[in-house]
């Protein structure tokens, strides 16, 4: 199939592009579009056949549900059932934006979209093109990140083209995603809210908005804690062997020693870290995530760097650990999964 690629000025949605892409959505096709977090692979969330097309294009297991994107609060009501008190408080504060809420689904959303679950993940994206596309289509749009299953998520249209050119109807290029990692996912279907995936919106932000503490359930082992079904799969992963260098006091010296070991054996090795640690790379290929402390830049650069490892045919890479860094939890979560939990 020929994939139509529309290039538009960032945040200046062209009417003709909106008209054509919304027509594709309404007729059951797939359009990759920008959101502020990552690019999404969008289709009509109310159409079981369209949802199936997304799974097959992505190569995604069918038990891994999709996020439904909405443009207004009436749409939230139509895709859900049950009490929306907490959802409305959070929507007031964080929507449009990078927060996804798990709620009970209504009959409007088929089980094909939710991977068989009776709950639905809903988010109102901030990126103007995304919201206008939903509005113009007049439909909620189901959209997972627009990467083939397992690969790092796409933060530019060229990442989407790498994975999907010739396999979907259209790709809208509206410039890079500004946040760079996927939305925070909060489950509101139980007695207490549970964070299923970390993101730009943090636990403390949600606790403040709701005026309650969000605890991990201490009776559950880490393996049994509820998670978004998708989190059990290897994710965000470059093709190389990626190791996370645990954040101890001497982490930089250990990284240096590990890298030196490869250099001695004349092996190509990569080091992913912040500008300030460039020296520890020795003769390794250095990939900078940005300045230490600038967590917004680090989030924005993360997936592009992971994809660059593949493009550069890197076989082994070491990466700084952000688990103890302020605002670093969401970044650390992605890196841990990308490495297949290889921490050294
Ligand atoms: O920022 C984002 O959330 C991006 C953009 C495109 O909006 N989307 C995204 O979608 O990251 P995806 O499909 O790559 O990740 C969705 C995650 C998966 O881990 C999935 O298992 C979980 O959300 N999820 C979806 N519906 C769920 C539900 N009903 N209950 C629990 N987890 C759910
Ligand atoms: Mg994804």
Coordinates of C-alpha atoms and ligand atoms in Angstrom, one line a residue:
X1 CA 0.0 0.0 0.0
X2 CA 1.2 3.5 -0.6
X3 CA 1.5 5.5 2.6
X4 CA 0.6 9.2 2.2
X5 CA 3.1 11.4 4.1
X6 CA 1.8 14.9 5.0
X7 CA 4.3 17.4 6.3
X8 CA 2.9 20.3 8.1
X9 CA 4.2 23.2 10.1
X10 CA 4.4 22.2 13.8
X11 CA 1.2 23.2 15.5
X12 CA -0.3 24.8 12.3
X13 CA -2.9 22.2 11.3
X14 CA -3.8 22.5 7.6
X15 CA -7.5 22.1 6.9
X16 CA -6.9 20.0 3.8
X17 CA -4.6 17.5 5.8
X18 CA -7.2 17.3 8.5
X19 CA -10.0 16.7 6.0
X20 CA -8.1 13.9 4.2
X21 CA -6.8 12.2 7.4
X22 CA -10.1 12.3 9.2
X23 CA -11.7 10.8 6.1
X24 CA -9.2 7.9 6.4
X25 CA -10.1 7.4 10.1
X26 CA -13.8 7.4 9.4
X27 CA -13.4 4.8 6.6
X28 CA -11.5 2.4 8.9
X29 CA -7.9 3.2 7.9
X30 CA -4.8 3.9 9.9
X31 CA -3.2 7.3 10.3
X32 CA 0.0 7.9 12.3
X33 CA -0.2 11.3 14.0
X34 CA 1.9 13.4 16.4
X35 CA 1.0 13.7 20.1
X36 CA 3.0 15.6 22.7
X37 CA 4.3 12.3 24.2
X38 CA 5.2 10.1 21.2
X39 CA 3.6 9.5 17.8
X40 CA 0.5 7.4 17.8
X41 CA -0.8 4.8 15.3
X42 CA -4.5 5.9 15.1
X43 CA -7.7 4.3 14.0
X44 CA -11.4 4.4 14.9
X45 CA -11.7 3.2 18.5
X46 CA -15.3 2.1 18.0
X47 CA -14.6 -0.2 15.0
X48 CA -13.4 -3.7 15.9
X49 CA -11.9 -4.2 12.4
X50 CA -9.9 -1.0 12.6
X51 CA -8.6 -2.0 16.0
X52 CA -7.5 -5.4 14.6
X53 CA -5.7 -3.6 11.8
X54 CA -3.6 -1.7 14.4
X55 CA -2.6 -5.0 16.2
X56 CA -1.6 -6.6 12.9
X57 CA 0.4 -3.5 11.7
X58 CA 2.3 -3.3 15.0
X59 CA 2.8 -7.0 15.4
X60 CA 1.3 -6.5 18.8
X61 CA -0.1 -9.3 21.0
X62 CA -3.9 -9.0 21.0
X63 CA -4.2 -9.0 24.8
X64 CA -2.4 -5.7 25.0
X65 CA -5.1 -3.0 25.0
X66 CA -5.0 0.3 23.1
X67 CA -5.3 3.8 24.5
X68 CA -8.4 5.7 23.4
X69 CA -7.8 9.4 22.6
X70 CA -10.6 11.9 23.0
X71 CA -11.1 15.6 22.3
X72 CA -13.6 16.6 24.9
X73 CA -15.4 15.6 28.0
X74 CA -18.6 14.4 26.2
X75 CA -16.4 11.8 24.5
X76 CA -15.1 10.7 27.9
X77 CA -18.7 10.1 29.0
X78 CA -19.5 8.2 25.9
X79 CA -16.6 5.8 26.0
X80 CA -16.9 5.1 29.8
X81 CA -19.5 4.0 32.3
X82 CA -19.6 4.6 36.1
X83 CA -18.4 7.2 38.4
X84 CA -16.2 9.9 36.9
X85 CA -15.6 12.0 40.0
X86 CA -11.9 11.4 40.3
X87 CA -11.5 11.4 36.5
X88 CA -13.0 14.8 36.3
X89 CA -10.8 16.3 39.0
X90 CA -7.7 14.9 37.2
X91 CA -9.0 16.0 33.7
X92 CA -9.5 19.5 35.0
X93 CA -5.9 19.6 36.2
X94 CA -4.0 17.6 33.6
X95 CA -6.0 17.4 30.3
X96 CA -5.3 18.0 27.6
X97 CA -2.0 16.4 28.5
X98 CA 0.2 13.3 29.2
X99 CA -2.1 11.4 31.6
X100 CA -4.0 8.3 30.7
X101 CA -6.9 7.1 33.0
X102 CA -8.2 3.6 33.2
X103 CA -12.0 3.6 33.6
X104 CA -14.9 1.1 33.0
X105 CA -15.7 1.0 29.3
X106 CA -19.1 1.6 27.7
X107 CA -20.6 -0.4 24.9
X108 CA -19.3 2.2 22.4
X109 CA -15.8 0.7 22.8
X110 CA -15.5 -2.9 21.5
X111 CA -13.4 -5.6 23.3
X112 CA -11.1 -5.7 20.3
X113 CA -9.9 -2.2 21.3
X114 CA -9.4 -3.1 25.0
X115 CA -7.7 -6.4 24.4
X116 CA -10.7 -8.2 25.9
X117 CA -10.8 -6.1 29.1
X118 CA -14.0 -4.4 30.4
X119 CA -11.9 -1.3 31.2
X120 CA -10.6 1.3 28.8
X121 CA -7.6 3.6 28.8
X122 CA -8.5 7.2 27.9
X123 CA -6.4 10.2 27.3
X124 CA -7.0 13.7 25.9
X125 CA -3.8 14.7 24.1
X126 CA -2.5 18.2 24.1
X127 CA -1.0 18.4 20.7
X128 CA -3.3 20.5 18.6
X129 CA -3.2 18.3 15.4
X130 CA -4.1 15.2 17.5
X131 CA -7.1 16.9 19.1
X132 CA -8.3 18.4 15.8
X133 CA -8.0 15.0 14.1
X134 CA -10.3 13.5 16.7
X135 CA -12.8 16.4 16.5
X136 CA -12.8 16.4 12.7
X137 CA -13.3 12.6 12.6
X138 CA -16.1 12.8 15.2
X139 CA -14.7 9.6 16.7
X140 CA -12.5 8.6 19.6
X141 CA -9.2 7.4 18.2
X142 CA -7.4 4.3 19.5
X143 CA -3.7 4.8 19.2
X144 CA -0.8 2.8 20.6
X145 CA 2.7 4.3 20.2
X146 CA 3.6 4.2 16.4
X147 CA 6.5 1.7 16.7
X148 CA 6.6 -1.9 15.7
X149 CA 6.1 -4.0 18.8
X150 CA 9.2 -4.0 21.0
X151 CA 11.1 -1.2 19.3
X152 CA 11.7 2.2 20.9
X153 CA 8.7 4.5 20.7
X154 CA 8.7 7.2 17.9
X155 CA 9.3 10.8 18.7
X156 CA 9.6 12.0 15.1
X157 CA 7.8 11.2 11.9
X158 CA 11.0 9.7 10.5
X159 CA 10.9 7.1 13.2
X160 CA 7.4 6.2 12.1
X161 CA 8.4 6.1 8.5
X162 CA 11.2 3.6 9.5
X163 CA 8.7 1.2 10.9
X164 CA 5.5 1.7 8.8
X165 CA 6.2 3.2 5.4
X166 CA 4.1 1.2 2.9
X167 CA 2.1 -0.5 5.7
X168 CA -0.4 2.1 6.8
X169 CA -2.6 4.7 5.0
X170 CA -1.0 7.9 6.2
X171 CA 1.7 9.6 8.4
X172 CA 1.4 13.2 9.5
X173 CA 4.7 14.9 10.2
X174 CA 4.2 17.8 12.6
X175 CA 7.7 17.9 14.0
X176 CA 9.1 16.1 17.1
X177 CA 7.1 15.2 20.1
X178 CA 7.9 17.7 22.9
X179 CA 7.7 15.4 25.9
X180 CA 9.3 12.3 24.4
X181 CA 8.1 9.5 26.6
X182 CA 4.6 7.9 26.8
X183 CA 1.9 9.2 29.1
X184 CA 1.5 8.3 32.8
X185 CA -1.1 5.6 33.2
X186 CA -3.4 5.7 36.3
X187 CA -5.9 3.0 37.1
X188 CA -9.1 4.5 38.6
X189 CA -11.2 1.3 38.6
X190 CA -10.2 0.1 42.0
X191 CA -10.8 1.5 45.5
X192 CA -7.5 3.3 45.4
X193 CA -5.9 4.8 42.3
X194 CA -2.8 2.8 41.1
X195 CA 0.0 4.1 38.8
X196 CA 0.5 1.4 36.1
X197 CA 3.2 3.3 34.1
X198 CA 5.3 6.2 35.1
X199 CA 5.5 9.4 33.0
X200 CA 5.9 13.1 32.9
X201 CA 3.1 13.5 35.3
X202 CA 4.4 12.1 38.6
X203 CA 2.9 10.4 41.6
X204 CA 3.2 13.6 43.7
X205 CA 1.3 15.7 41.1
X206 CA -1.6 13.2 41.2
X207 CA -1.6 12.9 45.0
X208 CA -1.8 16.7 45.2
X209 CA -4.7 16.9 42.7
X210 CA -6.7 14.2 44.4
X211 CA -5.7 15.1 48.0
X212 CA -4.9 11.4 48.8
X213 CA -1.7 9.3 49.1
X214 CA -1.2 6.8 46.3
X215 CA 0.5 3.8 47.8
X216 CA 1.9 0.6 46.4
X217 CA -0.1 -2.3 47.8
X218 CA 2.4 -3.7 50.4
X219 CA 0.7 -7.1 50.4
X220 CA 1.7 -7.8 46.8
X221 CA 5.1 -8.9 45.6
X222 CA 6.6 -6.7 42.8
X223 CA 5.7 -9.3 40.2
X224 CA 2.0 -9.4 41.3
X225 CA 1.4 -5.7 41.5
X226 CA -1.1 -4.6 38.9
X227 CA 0.6 -3.3 35.7
X228 CA -0.6 -2.3 32.3
X229 CA -0.7 -5.5 30.4
X230 CA 1.8 -4.1 27.9
X231 CA 4.4 -3.6 30.6
X232 CA 5.1 -7.4 30.8
X233 CA 6.6 -7.4 27.3
X234 CA 10.1 -6.4 26.4
X235 CA 9.8 -2.8 25.2
X236 CA 11.6 0.2 24.0
X237 CA 14.5 -2.0 23.1
X238 CA 17.4 -1.4 20.8
X239 CA 18.9 -4.5 19.1
X240 CA 22.2 -4.3 21.0
X241 CA 23.0 -5.6 24.4
X242 CA 22.2 -2.7 26.7
X243 CA 23.4 -2.5 30.3
X244 CA 22.3 0.0 32.9
X245 CA 25.2 1.0 35.2
X246 CA 23.7 1.1 38.6
X247 CA 23.7 4.5 40.3
X248 CA 26.2 3.9 43.1
X249 CA 28.7 6.6 44.3
X250 CA 31.4 5.1 42.0
X251 CA 29.2 4.5 39.0
X252 CA 31.2 6.6 36.6
X253 CA 34.5 4.9 37.5
X254 CA 32.8 1.5 37.0
X255 CA 31.4 2.6 33.7
X256 CA 34.9 3.7 32.6
X257 CA 36.3 0.3 33.7
X258 CA 33.6 -1.7 31.8
X259 CA 34.2 0.4 28.7
X260 CA 37.9 0.0 29.0
X261 CA 37.5 -3.7 29.0
X262 CA 35.8 -3.6 25.6
X263 CA 38.3 -1.1 24.1
X264 CA 41.2 -3.4 25.2
X265 CA 39.6 -6.2 23.2
X266 CA 39.2 -3.8 20.3
X267 CA 35.4 -4.1 20.5
X268 CA 33.1 -1.2 19.5
X269 CA 31.2 -0.1 22.6
X270 CA 28.7 2.8 23.2
X271 CA 28.2 4.9 26.3
X272 CA 24.9 6.7 26.9
X273 CA 25.0 9.4 29.5
X274 CA 24.8 13.1 30.2
X275 CA 27.0 15.7 28.6
X276 CA 28.9 16.1 32.0
X277 CA 30.1 12.5 31.8
X278 CA 31.5 12.6 28.3
X279 CA 35.0 11.9 29.6
X280 CA 34.0 8.5 31.0
X281 CA 33.3 7.3 27.5
X282 CA 37.1 7.1 26.8
X283 CA 37.2 5.9 23.1
X284 CA 33.7 4.5 23.2
X285 CA 31.0 6.0 21.0
X286 CA 29.3 8.6 23.2
X287 CA 25.6 9.3 23.0
X288 CA 24.5 12.4 25.0
X289 CA 21.0 12.6 26.5
X290 CA 21.4 16.2 27.4
X291 CA 22.7 18.1 30.5
X292 CA 22.4 16.4 33.8
X293 CA 19.4 17.7 35.7
X294 CA 17.6 18.8 32.5
X295 CA 15.2 15.9 32.8
X296 CA 12.9 17.3 30.1
X297 CA 15.7 17.2 27.5
X298 CA 16.7 13.7 28.7
X299 CA 13.1 12.4 28.2
X300 CA 12.9 14.1 24.8
X301 CA 16.2 12.6 23.6
X302 CA 15.8 9.1 25.1
X303 CA 14.1 7.2 22.3
X304 CA 16.0 8.9 19.4
X305 CA 19.2 7.8 21.1
X306 CA 18.0 4.2 21.5
X307 CA 17.1 4.2 17.8
X308 CA 20.4 5.7 16.8
X309 CA 22.2 2.7 18.5
X310 CA 20.5 0.5 15.9
X311 CA 21.2 2.8 13.0
X312 CA 24.9 2.9 14.0
X313 CA 24.9 -0.9 14.3
X314 CA 26.1 -0.8 17.9
X315 CA 26.4 -4.3 19.5
X316 CA 27.0 -3.4 23.2
X317 CA 26.1 -0.2 25.1
X318 CA 26.2 1.0 28.7
X319 CA 23.8 3.6 30.0
X320 CA 23.6 5.8 33.1
X321 CA 21.0 4.9 35.6
X322 CA 18.4 7.5 36.4
X323 CA 16.4 5.7 39.1
X324 CA 17.8 7.9 42.0
X325 CA 17.7 11.1 40.0
X326 CA 15.1 13.8 40.7
X327 CA 12.3 13.4 38.1
X328 CA 14.2 10.3 36.8
X329 CA 11.8 7.5 37.7
X330 CA 10.0 7.4 34.3
X331 CA 13.2 7.5 32.4
X332 CA 14.7 4.8 34.5
X333 CA 11.6 2.6 34.0
X334 CA 12.0 2.8 30.2
X335 CA 15.7 2.1 30.3
X336 CA 15.3 -0.9 32.6
X337 CA 12.8 -2.4 30.2
X338 CA 14.9 -1.4 27.1
X339 CA 17.8 -3.3 28.7
X340 CA 15.7 -6.4 29.5
X341 CA 16.5 -5.7 33.2
X342 CA 20.3 -5.9 32.7
X343 CA 21.8 -3.9 35.5
X344 CA 25.6 -4.0 36.2
Ligands
LIG1 O1 1.6 8.7 25.5 C1 1.0 7.7 25.2 O2 0.3 7.0 26.0 C2 1.0 7.1 23.8 C3 0.4 8.2 22.8 C4 0.3 7.8 21.4 O3 -0.8 8.6 23.4 N1 0.4 5.9 23.6 C5 0.9 4.7 24.1 O4 0.2 3.6 23.8 O5 2.0 4.7 24.8 P1 0.8 2.1 24.0 O6 -0.2 1.3 23.4 O7 2.2 2.0 23.4 O8 0.8 1.8 25.5 C6 -0.4 1.7 26.2 C7 -0.3 1.0 27.5 C8 0.0 -0.5 27.3 O9 1.0 -0.9 28.3 C9 -1.3 -1.1 27.7 O10 -1.2 -2.4 28.2 C10 -1.9 -0.1 28.7 O11 -1.5 1.1 28.1 N2 -3.4 -0.2 28.7 C11 -4.2 0.1 27.7 N3 -5.5 -0.1 28.1 C12 -5.4 -0.6 29.4 C13 -6.4 -1.1 30.3 N4 -7.7 -1.1 30.1 N5 -5.9 -1.5 31.5 C14 -4.6 -1.5 31.8 N6 -3.7 -1.1 31.0 C15 -4.1 -0.6 29.8
LIG2 MG1 4.1 1.5 23.2

